[in-house]
Coordinates of C-alpha atoms and ligand atoms in Angstrom, one line a residue:
Chain A
M1 CA 1.9 10.5 11.1
E2 CA 5.0 12.5 10.5
N3 CA 6.4 15.7 11.9
R4 CA 8.2 17.0 8.9
K5 CA 7.6 17.3 5.2
F6 CA 9.5 15.0 2.9
F7 CA 10.0 15.7 -0.7
H8 CA 9.2 12.7 -3.0
S9 CA 9.2 12.4 -6.7
V10 CA 7.1 9.2 -6.5
Y11 CA 3.4 9.9 -6.5
L12 CA 0.0 8.3 -7.2
D13 CA -2.2 9.1 -10.2
T14 CA -5.4 8.6 -8.3
D15 CA -7.6 8.2 -11.4
K16 CA -5.6 5.2 -12.6
C17 CA -5.3 3.5 -9.2
L18 CA -7.8 0.6 -8.8
G19 CA -6.8 -0.1 -5.2
C20 CA -5.6 -3.6 -6.2
T21 CA -2.9 -3.9 -3.5
T22 CA -0.2 -5.1 -5.8
C23 CA 2.2 -2.2 -4.8
L24 CA 1.4 -2.7 -1.2
R25 CA 2.9 -6.1 -0.9
N26 CA 6.0 -5.1 -2.9
C27 CA 7.0 -1.9 -1.1
P28 CA 10.4 -2.7 0.7
T29 CA 9.7 -0.2 3.5
G30 CA 6.0 -0.9 4.0
A31 CA 5.2 2.6 3.0
I32 CA 1.9 2.0 1.2
R33 CA -1.6 1.5 2.4
V34 CA -4.8 1.1 0.5
R35 CA -7.6 3.2 2.0
G36 CA -10.9 4.0 0.5
G37 CA -10.0 2.0 -2.6
K38 CA -6.9 4.0 -3.4
A39 CA -3.2 3.6 -2.6
K40 CA -1.6 6.0 -0.2
I41 CA 2.1 6.6 0.3
I42 CA 3.3 7.2 3.9
Q43 CA 5.7 10.0 3.2
S44 CA 8.0 9.4 6.1
K45 CA 8.7 5.8 5.0
C46 CA 8.9 6.3 1.2
I47 CA 12.5 6.1 -0.1
D48 CA 11.6 6.7 -3.8
C49 CA 13.1 3.4 -4.9
G50 CA 10.5 3.1 -7.7
E51 CA 9.5 -0.5 -6.9
C52 CA 5.9 0.5 -7.1
I53 CA 6.4 2.3 -10.4
R54 CA 7.8 -0.8 -11.8
I55 CA 5.2 -3.2 -10.4
C56 CA 1.9 -1.3 -10.7
P57 CA -0.2 -3.1 -13.4
H58 CA -2.2 0.0 -14.1
H59 CA 0.7 2.5 -14.3
A60 CA -0.8 4.5 -11.5
K61 CA 2.5 5.1 -9.7
K62 CA 4.6 7.8 -11.4
A63 CA 7.6 10.0 -10.8
R64 CA 7.6 13.7 -10.9
T65 CA 10.2 14.8 -13.4
D66 CA 10.6 17.8 -15.7
S67 CA 9.6 18.0 -19.3
L68 CA 11.9 19.0 -22.0
K69 CA 10.1 22.3 -22.3
C70 CA 11.5 23.4 -19.0
I71 CA 14.9 23.9 -20.5
K72 CA 13.6 26.9 -22.4
D73 CA 13.6 29.0 -19.2
Y74 CA 17.4 29.2 -19.5
P75 CA 19.5 30.9 -22.1
Y76 CA 22.3 28.4 -21.8
R77 CA 21.2 24.7 -21.5
V78 CA 23.3 21.8 -20.4
A79 CA 22.3 18.1 -20.4
I80 CA 24.1 15.8 -18.0
P81 CA 23.0 12.3 -18.8
A82 CA 23.4 9.4 -16.4
P83 CA 25.8 6.8 -17.7
T84 CA 22.8 4.5 -18.2
L85 CA 21.7 6.5 -21.2
I86 CA 24.3 4.9 -23.5
G87 CA 23.0 1.5 -22.7
Q88 CA 19.6 2.3 -24.0
F89 CA 20.5 2.2 -27.7
G90 CA 22.1 -0.6 -29.7
L91 CA 25.8 -0.8 -30.5
K92 CA 25.3 0.4 -34.0
Y93 CA 25.0 3.9 -32.5
S94 CA 28.2 5.2 -31.1
I95 CA 28.4 7.0 -27.8
D96 CA 29.1 10.3 -29.6
R97 CA 26.0 9.7 -31.7
I98 CA 23.8 9.2 -28.7
L99 CA 25.2 12.3 -27.0
S100 CA 24.9 14.3 -30.2
A101 CA 21.3 13.2 -30.5
L102 CA 20.7 14.4 -26.9
K103 CA 22.3 17.7 -27.6
S104 CA 20.1 18.2 -30.7
L105 CA 17.0 18.2 -28.5
G106 CA 17.8 21.8 -27.6
F107 CA 20.9 21.7 -25.4
D108 CA 24.0 23.9 -25.9
E109 CA 26.2 21.4 -24.3
V110 CA 26.2 17.8 -23.1
V111 CA 28.5 16.7 -20.2
E112 CA 28.5 13.1 -19.2
V113 CA 27.8 12.2 -15.6
A114 CA 30.1 9.3 -16.3
Y115 CA 32.9 11.9 -16.1
G116 CA 31.9 12.9 -12.6
A117 CA 31.6 9.2 -11.8
E118 CA 35.2 8.6 -12.5
I119 CA 36.2 11.5 -10.3
V120 CA 34.1 10.3 -7.4
G121 CA 35.3 6.7 -7.9
R122 CA 38.9 7.8 -7.9
A123 CA 38.3 9.8 -4.7
I124 CA 36.9 6.8 -2.8
P125 CA 40.3 5.6 -1.5
A126 CA 40.7 8.9 0.3
E127 CA 37.5 8.1 2.3
Y128 CA 39.5 5.6 4.3
G129 CA 41.7 8.4 5.7
R130 CA 38.8 10.4 7.1
D131 CA 38.0 11.0 10.7
N132 CA 35.4 8.8 12.4
L133 CA 35.7 6.1 9.8
L134 CA 33.2 3.3 10.2
L135 CA 33.6 0.1 8.2
P136 CA 32.3 -0.9 5.8
V137 CA 32.2 2.3 3.9
I138 CA 28.8 2.2 2.3
S139 CA 28.5 3.7 -1.2
S140 CA 26.4 6.9 -1.4
A141 CA 25.8 6.4 -5.1
C142 CA 22.2 5.2 -4.9
P143 CA 20.0 7.7 -3.1
A144 CA 17.3 5.0 -2.6
V145 CA 19.7 3.0 -0.6
S146 CA 20.9 6.0 1.4
K147 CA 17.3 6.7 2.3
L148 CA 16.7 3.1 3.1
I149 CA 19.5 3.3 5.6
Q150 CA 18.1 6.5 7.0
V151 CA 14.7 4.8 7.5
R152 CA 15.5 1.2 8.3
F153 CA 19.1 1.1 9.4
P154 CA 19.6 4.4 11.2
E155 CA 22.7 3.2 13.0
L156 CA 24.5 2.7 9.7
T157 CA 24.1 6.3 8.4
G158 CA 27.6 7.0 9.7
N159 CA 29.1 4.4 7.4
I160 CA 27.8 6.1 4.2
S161 CA 30.5 7.7 2.1
T162 CA 30.7 11.4 2.5
L163 CA 31.5 11.9 -1.2
K164 CA 29.1 13.8 -3.5
S165 CA 27.1 12.0 -6.1
P166 CA 28.6 11.8 -9.7
M167 CA 25.8 14.0 -11.0
G168 CA 26.5 16.6 -8.3
V169 CA 30.2 16.7 -9.1
T170 CA 29.5 16.8 -12.8
A171 CA 27.1 19.7 -12.5
R172 CA 29.2 21.7 -10.1
L173 CA 32.4 21.4 -12.3
A174 CA 30.4 22.2 -15.5
R175 CA 28.8 25.2 -13.9
K176 CA 32.1 26.6 -12.7
R177 CA 33.7 26.1 -16.1
I178 CA 30.8 27.5 -18.2
E179 CA 30.5 30.5 -16.0
K180 CA 34.2 31.3 -16.5
E181 CA 34.4 30.4 -20.2
K182 CA 31.2 32.0 -21.4
G183 CA 31.0 34.8 -18.9
L184 CA 27.4 33.7 -18.0
A185 CA 25.6 34.4 -14.8
Q186 CA 24.6 31.4 -12.7
K187 CA 20.9 32.0 -13.2
D188 CA 21.4 31.9 -17.0
I189 CA 22.8 28.4 -17.0
G190 CA 20.3 25.6 -16.8
I191 CA 21.7 22.2 -16.0
F192 CA 19.4 19.2 -16.5
F193 CA 20.1 15.7 -15.3
I194 CA 18.8 12.9 -17.6
T195 CA 17.7 10.5 -15.0
P196 CA 17.2 6.7 -14.9
C197 CA 15.1 6.8 -11.7
A198 CA 12.8 8.5 -9.3
A199 CA 15.4 8.4 -6.5
K200 CA 17.8 10.6 -8.3
A201 CA 15.0 12.9 -9.5
T202 CA 14.2 13.4 -5.8
E203 CA 17.8 14.2 -5.1
V204 CA 17.7 16.9 -7.6
K205 CA 14.4 18.4 -6.4
D206 CA 14.7 18.2 -2.7
P207 CA 16.1 21.4 -1.2
D208 CA 16.8 19.7 2.1
N209 CA 19.1 17.2 0.4
W210 CA 22.5 16.4 2.0
D211 CA 24.1 16.8 -1.4
D212 CA 24.1 20.1 -3.1
A213 CA 22.5 18.7 -6.3
Y214 CA 19.5 21.0 -5.7
D215 CA 21.7 24.1 -5.9
V216 CA 23.6 23.2 -9.0
I217 CA 21.1 21.2 -11.0
N218 CA 17.9 22.8 -12.3
G219 CA 15.8 19.8 -13.2
A220 CA 15.6 16.1 -13.9
I221 CA 14.3 14.7 -17.2
S222 CA 13.5 11.1 -17.3
I223 CA 15.2 8.8 -19.9
K224 CA 11.7 7.4 -20.7
D225 CA 10.3 10.7 -21.6
I226 CA 12.9 11.6 -24.2
Y227 CA 13.6 8.1 -25.5
G228 CA 11.3 8.5 -28.4
A229 CA 12.6 11.8 -29.4
L230 CA 16.2 10.5 -29.2
R231 CA 15.4 7.5 -31.3
S232 CA 13.9 9.6 -34.1
V233 CA 17.0 11.7 -34.5
L234 CA 19.7 9.1 -33.8
R235 CA 20.1 8.0 -37.5
T236 CA 20.3 11.5 -39.0
V237 CA 22.0 13.6 -36.3
D238 CA 25.3 15.3 -37.2
E239 CA 27.8 13.3 -35.0
K240 CA 30.0 15.5 -32.9
N241 CA 33.0 14.7 -30.6
I242 CA 31.4 14.8 -27.2
Q243 CA 32.5 11.8 -25.3
K244 CA 35.1 12.5 -22.6
A245 CA 34.3 9.8 -20.0
S246 CA 36.4 6.7 -19.6
S247 CA 34.9 3.2 -19.5
M248 CA 35.5 3.1 -15.8
G249 CA 33.3 6.1 -15.6
F250 CA 30.3 4.8 -17.6
G251 CA 30.7 1.4 -16.1
W252 CA 29.2 3.0 -13.0
A253 CA 25.8 2.4 -14.6
L254 CA 26.3 -1.3 -13.8
S255 CA 26.2 -3.0 -10.4
G256 CA 29.8 -3.5 -9.4
G257 CA 31.0 -0.5 -11.5
E258 CA 31.8 1.7 -8.6
S259 CA 33.5 -1.2 -6.7
R260 CA 36.0 -1.4 -9.5
F261 CA 37.5 1.8 -8.1
V262 CA 38.1 0.2 -4.7
Q263 CA 41.2 -1.8 -5.0
N264 CA 42.8 -4.3 -2.6
R265 CA 39.9 -4.1 -0.2
Q266 CA 37.3 -6.7 0.7
L267 CA 34.0 -5.6 -0.7
I268 CA 30.5 -6.7 -1.6
H269 CA 28.3 -5.3 -4.3
V270 CA 24.7 -6.3 -4.7
D271 CA 21.8 -5.0 -6.7
G272 CA 18.0 -5.2 -6.1
I273 CA 16.5 -3.6 -3.1
S274 CA 15.7 -6.9 -1.3
N275 CA 19.2 -8.1 -1.6
V276 CA 20.5 -4.7 -0.4
I277 CA 18.3 -5.1 2.7
R278 CA 19.6 -8.5 3.4
I279 CA 23.2 -7.3 3.4
L280 CA 22.4 -4.3 5.5
D281 CA 20.8 -6.6 8.0
E282 CA 24.0 -8.6 8.2
I283 CA 26.1 -5.5 8.6
E284 CA 23.8 -4.2 11.3
N285 CA 24.1 -7.6 13.1
G286 CA 27.9 -7.1 13.1
N287 CA 28.2 -10.1 10.9
L288 CA 30.3 -8.7 8.1
E289 CA 33.1 -7.1 10.1
D290 CA 35.9 -7.8 7.6
I291 CA 34.1 -6.1 4.7
E292 CA 35.6 -2.7 3.9
F293 CA 33.3 -1.5 1.1
F294 CA 29.7 -2.1 0.3
E295 CA 28.1 -1.0 -2.9
G296 CA 24.3 -1.5 -2.9
L297 CA 22.1 -0.5 -5.7
A298 CA 18.3 -0.5 -5.5
C299 CA 17.7 -1.6 -9.0
I300 CA 18.3 -5.0 -10.6
G301 CA 21.6 -4.8 -12.5
G302 CA 22.3 -1.3 -11.1
C303 CA 21.2 1.9 -12.7
V304 CA 20.6 0.2 -16.0
G305 CA 17.5 -1.3 -14.2
G306 CA 16.2 2.1 -13.1
C307 CA 12.5 2.5 -13.1
L308 CA 12.6 5.4 -15.7
T309 CA 14.7 3.5 -18.3
V310 CA 13.4 1.8 -21.4
E311 CA 15.8 -0.9 -22.4
N312 CA 15.8 -4.3 -20.6
S313 CA 18.5 -4.0 -17.9
F314 CA 20.3 -7.2 -19.0
V315 CA 20.5 -6.0 -22.6
A316 CA 21.7 -2.6 -21.4
R317 CA 24.4 -4.2 -19.4
M318 CA 25.7 -6.1 -22.4
V319 CA 25.7 -2.9 -24.5
I320 CA 27.6 -1.0 -21.9
E321 CA 30.2 -3.8 -21.4
E322 CA 30.7 -4.0 -25.2
R323 CA 31.1 -0.2 -25.4
A324 CA 33.8 -0.4 -22.7
K325 CA 35.7 -3.0 -24.8
Q326 CA 35.3 -0.9 -27.9
V327 CA 36.6 2.3 -26.3
K328 CA 39.5 0.4 -24.9
S329 CA 40.5 -1.2 -28.2
H330 CA 40.3 2.2 -30.0
G331 CA 42.8 3.6 -27.5
K332 CA 40.2 6.2 -26.5
D333 CA 40.0 5.2 -22.9
V334 CA 41.6 8.1 -21.2
M335 CA 41.5 8.4 -17.5
L336 CA 42.0 11.7 -15.5
E337 CA 45.4 12.3 -14.0
D338 CA 45.9 11.7 -10.3
V339 CA 46.9 15.3 -9.6
V340 CA 43.5 16.5 -10.9
I341 CA 41.7 14.3 -8.5
K342 CA 44.0 15.3 -5.7
K343 CA 43.5 18.9 -6.4
W344 CA 39.7 18.7 -6.2
L345 CA 39.9 16.7 -3.1
D346 CA 42.2 19.2 -1.5
E347 CA 39.9 22.0 -2.5
E348 CA 37.1 20.1 -0.7
R349 CA 35.0 20.1 -3.9
L350 CA 34.0 16.5 -3.8
H351 CA 32.4 16.2 -0.3
R352 CA 28.9 16.5 0.8
R353 CA 27.8 19.5 2.8
H354 CA 27.1 17.5 5.9
P355 CA 27.0 13.8 6.9
L356 CA 23.7 12.0 6.4
Q357 CA 21.4 11.9 9.5
P358 CA 19.0 9.2 10.3
R359 CA 15.4 10.0 9.7
V360 CA 13.8 10.5 13.1
F361 CA 10.7 8.4 13.6
K362 CA 7.8 9.1 15.8
P363 CA 7.7 6.0 18.1
L364 CA 4.4 4.4 18.8
D365 CA 3.9 6.9 21.6
D366 CA 6.0 9.8 22.9
D367 CA 5.7 8.3 26.4
F368 CA 7.8 5.2 26.5
Q369 CA 5.5 3.5 29.0
K370 CA 2.6 4.0 26.6
S371 CA 4.7 2.8 23.8
L372 CA 5.2 -0.5 25.6
D373 CA 1.5 -0.8 26.3
K374 CA 0.7 -0.2 22.6
M375 CA 3.3 -2.7 21.5
Q376 CA 1.7 -5.3 23.8
Q377 CA -1.7 -4.5 22.2
I378 CA -0.2 -5.0 18.8
E379 CA 1.1 -8.4 19.8
I380 CA -2.3 -9.4 21.1
L381 CA -4.1 -8.1 18.0
E382 CA -1.7 -9.8 15.7
S383 CA -2.3 -13.1 17.3
R384 CA -6.0 -12.7 16.6
L385 CA -5.4 -12.0 12.9
P386 CA -5.2 -14.9 10.5
G387 CA -1.5 -14.4 9.6
L388 CA -2.0 -14.7 5.9
D389 CA -0.5 -11.4 5.0
C390 CA -3.0 -11.2 2.1
G391 CA -3.1 -7.4 1.9
S392 CA -6.9 -7.2 1.5
C393 CA -7.2 -5.0 4.5
G394 CA -5.1 -2.4 2.8
A395 CA -2.0 -2.9 5.0
P396 CA 1.0 -4.9 3.7
G397 CA 0.6 -7.7 6.3
C398 CA -1.2 -8.7 9.5
R399 CA 1.4 -7.2 11.7
A400 CA 1.2 -3.9 9.8
L401 CA -2.6 -3.9 10.2
A402 CA -2.3 -4.6 13.9
E403 CA 0.1 -1.6 14.2
D404 CA -2.3 0.6 12.1
I405 CA -5.2 -0.4 14.4
V406 CA -3.3 0.5 17.6
T407 CA -2.1 3.8 16.2
G408 CA -5.6 4.6 15.1
H409 CA -5.2 4.3 11.4
A410 CA -7.3 1.2 10.8
R411 CA -10.0 -1.0 12.3
E412 CA -10.0 -4.6 13.2
I413 CA -12.9 -5.3 10.8
D414 CA -10.7 -4.0 7.9
C415 CA -9.5 -7.6 7.9
V416 CA -11.9 -9.5 5.7
F417 CA -11.6 -12.7 7.9
V418 CA -12.4 -10.8 11.1
L419 CA -15.2 -9.1 9.2
K420 CA -16.6 -12.5 8.0
D421 CA -16.5 -13.9 11.5
R422 CA -18.3 -10.9 12.8
V423 CA -20.9 -11.0 10.1
L424 CA -21.4 -14.7 10.9
E425 CA -21.9 -14.0 14.6
L426 CA -24.2 -11.2 13.8
S427 CA -26.3 -13.3 11.4
K428 CA -26.6 -16.0 14.0
L429 CA -27.6 -13.5 16.6
T430 CA -30.2 -12.0 14.2
S431 CA -31.8 -15.3 13.5
E432 CA -31.8 -16.1 17.2
M433 CA -33.5 -12.8 17.9
L434 CA -36.0 -13.3 15.2
Q435 CA -37.0 -16.6 16.7
M436 CA -37.2 -15.0 20.1
G437 CA -39.4 -12.2 18.8
H438 CA -42.0 -14.5 17.2
P439 CA -42.2 -17.6 19.3
M440 CA -45.7 -18.4 18.0
E441 CA -44.7 -18.3 14.3
S442 CA -41.6 -20.4 14.8
D443 CA -41.1 -22.8 11.9
G444 CA -37.3 -22.4 11.9
T445 CA -36.5 -26.1 11.4
D446 CA -33.6 -25.4 9.2
K447 CA -32.4 -22.3 11.0
E448 CA -29.3 -24.0 12.4
K449 CA -28.1 -25.3 9.0
E450 CA -24.6 -24.0 8.4
Chain B
M1 CA 8.4 -6.0 32.7
N2 CA 5.8 -4.4 30.6
Y3 CA 6.2 -5.8 27.2
K4 CA 7.1 -9.4 26.5
V5 CA 7.3 -11.4 23.3
N6 CA 9.0 -14.7 22.4
F7 CA 10.4 -16.2 19.3
E8 CA 10.9 -19.9 18.6
V9 CA 14.1 -20.9 16.8
E10 CA 14.4 -24.3 15.3
K11 CA 17.5 -26.4 15.0
D12 CA 19.3 -26.2 11.7
D13 CA 16.7 -23.9 10.2
F14 CA 19.2 -21.6 8.4
E15 CA 16.5 -20.2 6.2
K16 CA 14.6 -18.6 9.0
A17 CA 17.6 -17.9 11.2
G18 CA 18.0 -14.1 11.6
E19 CA 14.3 -13.5 11.5
A20 CA 13.8 -13.2 15.2
S21 CA 16.6 -10.7 15.6
R22 CA 15.2 -8.8 12.6
K23 CA 11.8 -8.6 14.3
I24 CA 13.4 -7.6 17.6
K25 CA 15.2 -4.8 15.9
K26 CA 12.1 -3.5 14.3
T27 CA 10.1 -3.7 17.5
L28 CA 12.7 -1.7 19.4
K29 CA 12.8 1.0 16.7
Q30 CA 9.1 1.3 17.0
L31 CA 9.2 1.6 20.7
G32 CA 11.6 4.5 20.4
V33 CA 14.7 2.8 21.9
D34 CA 17.9 4.7 21.0
N35 CA 19.9 3.4 18.0
K36 CA 23.1 2.5 20.0
T37 CA 21.2 0.2 22.4
I38 CA 19.4 -1.3 19.4
R39 CA 22.7 -2.0 17.8
H40 CA 24.0 -3.8 20.9
I41 CA 20.9 -5.9 21.2
A42 CA 20.9 -6.6 17.4
I43 CA 24.4 -8.1 17.6
A44 CA 23.8 -10.1 20.8
G45 CA 20.4 -11.3 19.6
Y46 CA 21.7 -12.3 16.3
E47 CA 24.6 -14.3 17.8
G48 CA 22.2 -16.0 20.2
E49 CA 19.7 -16.8 17.5
M50 CA 22.5 -18.3 15.3
N51 CA 23.7 -20.4 18.2
L52 CA 20.3 -21.8 18.7
A53 CA 20.1 -22.8 15.0
I54 CA 23.6 -24.1 14.8
H55 CA 24.5 -25.7 18.2
S56 CA 21.2 -26.4 20.0
D57 CA 18.3 -28.8 19.6
G58 CA 16.0 -25.8 19.3
G59 CA 15.0 -23.1 21.7
E60 CA 13.5 -19.6 22.1
I61 CA 14.4 -16.0 22.5
I62 CA 12.4 -13.9 25.0
L63 CA 12.4 -10.2 24.7
E64 CA 11.2 -8.2 27.7
V65 CA 11.1 -4.4 27.8
S66 CA 10.4 -2.0 30.7
S67 CA 11.2 1.7 31.0
E68 CA 14.5 0.9 32.8
K69 CA 16.0 -2.0 30.8
I70 CA 15.6 -4.6 28.2
N71 CA 16.1 -8.3 29.0
L72 CA 17.0 -10.8 26.4
T73 CA 16.8 -14.5 27.4
I74 CA 18.0 -17.2 25.1
Q75 CA 17.3 -20.7 26.1
D76 CA 17.3 -24.1 24.6
V77 CA 16.4 -27.7 25.3
G78 CA 19.9 -29.2 24.8
P79 CA 22.5 -30.5 24.4
G80 CA 24.2 -28.2 26.8
I81 CA 27.8 -27.0 27.0
P82 CA 30.3 -29.2 28.8
D83 CA 33.0 -26.5 29.5
L84 CA 31.6 -23.0 29.8
D85 CA 35.0 -21.3 30.2
L86 CA 36.2 -22.9 27.0
A87 CA 33.0 -21.9 25.2
M88 CA 33.4 -18.3 26.3
T89 CA 37.0 -18.1 24.9
E90 CA 37.4 -16.0 21.9
G91 CA 37.9 -18.1 18.8
Y92 CA 36.7 -21.3 20.4
S93 CA 34.2 -23.1 18.2
T94 CA 32.9 -26.6 17.7
A95 CA 31.1 -25.7 14.5
S96 CA 31.3 -28.3 11.7
D97 CA 33.1 -27.6 8.4
K98 CA 29.7 -27.4 6.7
V99 CA 28.6 -24.6 9.0
R100 CA 32.0 -22.8 8.6
E101 CA 31.5 -22.9 4.9
M102 CA 28.3 -20.9 5.4
G103 CA 30.3 -18.3 7.1
F104 CA 29.6 -19.1 10.8
G105 CA 31.7 -20.6 13.5
A106 CA 34.3 -17.8 14.2
G107 CA 33.9 -18.6 17.9
M108 CA 33.1 -15.0 18.7
G109 CA 29.4 -15.3 19.4
L110 CA 29.4 -15.8 23.1
P111 CA 32.2 -13.3 23.8
N112 CA 30.4 -10.7 21.7
M113 CA 27.2 -11.2 23.6
E114 CA 29.0 -10.6 26.8
K115 CA 30.7 -7.6 25.4
N116 CA 27.5 -6.0 24.1
A117 CA 25.3 -6.6 27.1
D118 CA 25.4 -4.6 30.3
F119 CA 24.6 -7.8 32.2
F120 CA 25.4 -11.3 31.0
E121 CA 24.9 -14.7 32.6
I122 CA 25.1 -18.1 31.2
H123 CA 24.0 -21.4 32.7
S124 CA 24.3 -24.8 31.0
K125 CA 23.8 -28.4 31.9
V126 CA 24.8 -31.2 29.6
G127 CA 21.7 -33.2 28.6
K128 CA 19.4 -30.4 29.7
G129 CA 20.2 -27.2 27.9
T130 CA 21.6 -23.7 28.0
K131 CA 20.2 -20.5 29.3
I132 CA 21.7 -17.1 28.6
Q133 CA 20.3 -14.0 30.3
M134 CA 21.3 -10.6 29.1
S135 CA 20.2 -7.1 30.1
F136 CA 20.7 -3.8 28.4
N137 CA 20.2 -0.6 30.4
L138 CA 18.1 2.2 29.0
K139 CA 19.7 5.5 29.7
Ligands
ADP1 N1 23.1 -23.0 22.6 C1 24.2 -23.8 22.6 N2 24.1 -25.1 22.8 C2 25.2 -25.9 22.8 N3 26.5 -25.4 22.5 C3 26.7 -24.1 22.3 C4 25.5 -23.2 22.3 N4 26.0 -22.0 22.1 C5 27.3 -22.1 22.0 N5 27.7 -23.4 22.1 C6 29.1 -23.9 22.1 O1 30.0 -22.8 22.3 C7 30.9 -22.6 21.3 C8 31.2 -21.2 21.1 O2 30.1 -20.4 20.7 P1 30.2 -19.1 19.9 O3 31.1 -18.2 20.7 O4 28.9 -18.6 19.6 O5 31.0 -19.5 18.6 P2 30.5 -20.2 17.3 O6 29.1 -20.2 17.3 O7 31.2 -19.4 16.2 O8 31.1 -21.6 17.4 C9 30.2 -23.3 20.1 O9 31.1 -23.7 19.1 C10 29.5 -24.4 20.7 O10 30.4 -25.5 20.9
SF4_2 S1 20.3 1.8 -8.5 FE1 20.6 3.6 -9.8 S2 18.8 3.8 -11.0 FE2 18.2 2.4 -9.3 S3 17.4 3.8 -7.7 FE3 19.6 3.6 -7.3 S4 20.5 5.3 -8.3 FE4 18.5 5.1 -9.2
MG3 MG1 27.9 -18.5 17.6

């Protein structure tokens, strides 16, 4: 179905999948089919948003991330936690305590991604001065949303901010500094992102990524996987002074956090993948021309709602908001100086390697004329299907089944209703034939009973 | 024309409004139409669909595709437009306050349709209805 390989961290644990079709109907890009009693992910359509991980009642959808053991391969180990991490534990544990607990799991250093988030946030205004500016500028923070745009809104890829992700910036700056300070070789420094989601794990692990996260980050460890270990040391760990990030930086974990860096411009921020789709539709329709910035995050509440987090996203939001207040009232909320941001911008250290390109899709057929014929067939087929979008056929809806049939990936009798009709026809025919075959023995008085 | 499909749009059905243009977009992507052309059609189609929901007594959108061009026809059963020149003026709108509160009624719909289409023609008769025909060239 596709002409190139896509790297995905989301995968199916076949043994656990019961083929129940729950994920099928909740996939925002229609990337799942159930075939032969098991779910299948269409690689070219998957955006690693993690909706299926969240929704699968049998926990058969998972994300490929690294285990804590992987860090042993590197002499010098650095953890770069997503800002979301500090929302996972109650307010009785300070930010420094949480970061110290993380460090105690085997890291030499902890550098907050919230630090990189502030840098990226502060650089956003410069985006408005770039060549080929398209409005609204769409945040590049959530990789699931960037992929959604590549897949479903290809015309909008040019609107996506060209700035690096906070984790990319954090990792690159840390790497440079450590190399210099400790006199270490690149290969001896292992930087691990502590991830709230599958989408970011994919960003770290995909060598083809438009960011350079793959080059500077060595692995992604899920918050879920180390949550227990962190909990068990939180109380007893020796608390060190680690926190450097400002509240604006760690506020990035919340929907609207990034937008706070965009001043005096009309903007929209939404969370939840279906809400994001709605707004992107409007932008594509040319309906939101006055909007200058759009922050869309795939998860409810923002990254605090990531599919690899533990704490309820609403609780996590409250915790992070409270922490911001505390940091401010303790006079510890120090922001970076303007000159620093300007210097990094001037040195071109904050931009992606190349602009994001739309994902090229194979049309129904390479021959446009045949494409049209097939589309007409889809239309006819769809009109013959019941229109219930029940998912029993293994496709996310009747239209999708019609498309699958025409492209040779399914059969009309995969629809249980079509099948039932056919079976009924067949049984009528059979009974008729039986009567025909034995005219002498006919006692079929109740044969026509429905 | 080799592929044809139509979508009904009901009067005042704001919940469903936008669905037809969404489906049109998806269809054109699957056919392999280039992104720029799709964008033009998306904008024109959406404006047309909204006008049916806001201003008309109900109507339909017809999409026809051949290898040379794409036709988009938007027609309704009334009430018709009394002064076409005025309606085509940028910023002119008869939308109610209620509709404006919902974010529509900037008076740019018809002008934007004309701008985005390679061919645009509008006919209207009060009491009978309005018919807009647009074409978009492929390559
Ligand atoms: N299908 C229609 N039926 C009746 N009147 C229409 C129709 N389409 C447009 N109009 C009239 O033309 C005006 C301008 O339309 P348009 O440029 O789309 O602006 P808007 O929809 O924002 O009012 C409308 O306010 C309305 O009076
Ligand atoms: S909103 Fe945040 S946690 Fe959710 S997919 Fe996007 S980047 Fe990941
Ligand atoms: Mg209008």
